[in-house]
């Protein structure tokens, strides 16, 4: 007998649930098992799995929350968020299943203690923590760290208006900071301003694209980038002139080389 695509998928998910359970990933296992029932509502293996393991799964979930209760700790908050995400997904699956579940000599309602509201509340809490962490990185001129935190933050926002509105707010803050620093006489600040334009590119890279597949342009950033390159080069050339007047031709040559680096077009990497 040839199995349908849905049945094959359900069997694969059931096997995945068993593997995850034996690996100690109890909530993930229950997520897979409940998804089985959305595909094959009468799958007895999945019903028995829920019936036999539900209470142990809930005890594990409660233990995870108890050991990750610090709301000021980003890593603990992320672990709570992932738990609430899975529990909300499990609840979504069960809404598609006829309850009570029935097996051999038993019928049973799985009790849910966590809801979509728990997930949404934790999601926004984590979003605020990630923004604070990104802001701390920016105060230290760490654009790589800020990029990691901001992209993670955007992933936890709902697709559509919520994500795009917040993305626009983040871009506006980057533009303000870049504009503020664009005339600085400090080389580190000028370089930081340029790196902010790259951060802006990272934020818009996964935004809704134009018809040709390229990200939507951001004219303010696109126009200021070449100005910043020239500005950094000018600052290095000014340093070179200072060192040359002071009789330090070696340092002057080094600063001049750095200036030339900023004015040299970067060839695209063919491997990217």
PDB file of N, CA, C and O in Angstrom, residues 21 23 48 51 56 96 162 182-183 198-199 212 226:
ATOM      1  N   UNK A  21      12.255  13.134  22.364  1.00  0.00           N
ATOM      2  CA  UNK A  21      11.946  12.771  23.753  1.00  0.00           C
ATOM      3  C   UNK A  21      13.136  12.056  24.399  1.00  0.00           C
ATOM      4  O   UNK A  21      13.537  12.382  25.517  1.00  0.00           O
ATOM      5  N   UNK A  23      16.114  12.358  23.620  1.00  0.00           N
ATOM      6  CA  UNK A  23      17.230  13.293  23.729  1.00  0.00           C
ATOM      7  C   UNK A  23      16.999  14.326  24.827  1.00  0.00           C
ATOM      8  O   UNK A  23      17.841  15.211  25.038  1.00  0.00           O
ATOM      9  N   UNK A  48      -1.302   8.297  21.966  1.00  0.00           N
ATOM     10  CA  UNK A  48      -0.700   7.635  23.125  1.00  0.00           C
ATOM     11  C   UNK A  48       0.521   8.405  23.623  1.00  0.00           C
ATOM     12  O   UNK A  48       0.768   8.466  24.837  1.00  0.00           O
ATOM     13  N   UNK A  51      -0.807  11.290  25.674  1.00  0.00           N
ATOM     14  CA  UNK A  51      -1.416  10.787  26.910  1.00  0.00           C
ATOM     15  C   UNK A  51      -0.357  10.329  27.908  1.00  0.00           C
ATOM     16  O   UNK A  51      -0.450  10.598  29.120  1.00  0.00           O
ATOM     17  N   UNK A  56       4.795  14.747  32.182  1.00  0.00           N
ATOM     18  CA  UNK A  56       6.248  14.869  32.282  1.00  0.00           C
ATOM     19  C   UNK A  56       6.738  16.089  31.501  1.00  0.00           C
ATOM     20  O   UNK A  56       7.665  16.789  31.934  1.00  0.00           O
ATOM     21  N   UNK A  96      -6.803  22.404  16.501  1.00  0.00           N
ATOM     22  CA  UNK A  96      -7.229  21.752  15.263  1.00  0.00           C
ATOM     23  C   UNK A  96      -7.633  20.291  15.487  1.00  0.00           C
ATOM     24  O   UNK A  96      -8.039  19.614  14.543  1.00  0.00           O
ATOM     25  N   UNK A 162       4.061  45.176  12.368  1.00  0.00           N
ATOM     26  CA  UNK A 162       4.844  45.254  13.605  1.00  0.00           C
ATOM     27  C   UNK A 162       6.338  45.274  13.304  1.00  0.00           C
ATOM     28  O   UNK A 162       7.084  46.103  13.840  1.00  0.00           O
ATOM     29  N   UNK A 182      28.637  62.684  10.972  1.00  0.00           N
ATOM     30  CA  UNK A 182      29.219  62.787   9.629  1.00  0.00           C
ATOM     31  C   UNK A 182      30.233  63.924   9.502  1.00  0.00           C
ATOM     32  O   UNK A 182      31.076  63.910   8.606  1.00  0.00           O
ATOM     33  N   UNK A 183      30.169  64.907  10.398  1.00  0.00           N
ATOM     34  CA  UNK A 183      31.125  66.010  10.319  1.00  0.00           C
ATOM     35  C   UNK A 183      32.170  65.990  11.413  1.00  0.00           C
ATOM     36  O   UNK A 183      32.895  66.975  11.588  1.00  0.00           O
ATOM     37  N   UNK A 198      26.675  50.384   7.184  1.00  0.00           N
ATOM     38  CA  UNK A 198      26.648  48.932   6.957  1.00  0.00           C
ATOM     39  C   UNK A 198      25.608  48.257   7.844  1.00  0.00           C
ATOM     40  O   UNK A 198      24.963  47.284   7.439  1.00  0.00           O
ATOM     41  N   UNK A 199      25.453  48.769   9.078  1.00  0.00           N
ATOM     42  CA  UNK A 199      24.418  48.248   9.962  1.00  0.00           C
ATOM     43  C   UNK A 199      23.043  48.489   9.356  1.00  0.00           C
ATOM     44  O   UNK A 199      22.169  47.619   9.391  1.00  0.00           O
ATOM     45  N   UNK A 212      12.678  43.097  -8.373  1.00  0.00           N
ATOM     46  CA  UNK A 212      13.879  42.434  -8.891  1.00  0.00           C
ATOM     47  C   UNK A 212      14.622  41.658  -7.813  1.00  0.00           C
ATOM     48  O   UNK A 212      15.679  41.089  -8.059  1.00  0.00           O
ATOM     49  N   UNK A 226      29.301  57.585   0.465  1.00  0.00           N
ATOM     50  CA  UNK A 226      30.516  58.093  -0.201  1.00  0.00           C
ATOM     51  C   UNK A 226      31.063  59.348   0.476  1.00  0.00           C
ATOM     52  O   UNK A 226      32.293  59.554   0.496  1.00  0.00           O
TER      53      UNK A 226
END
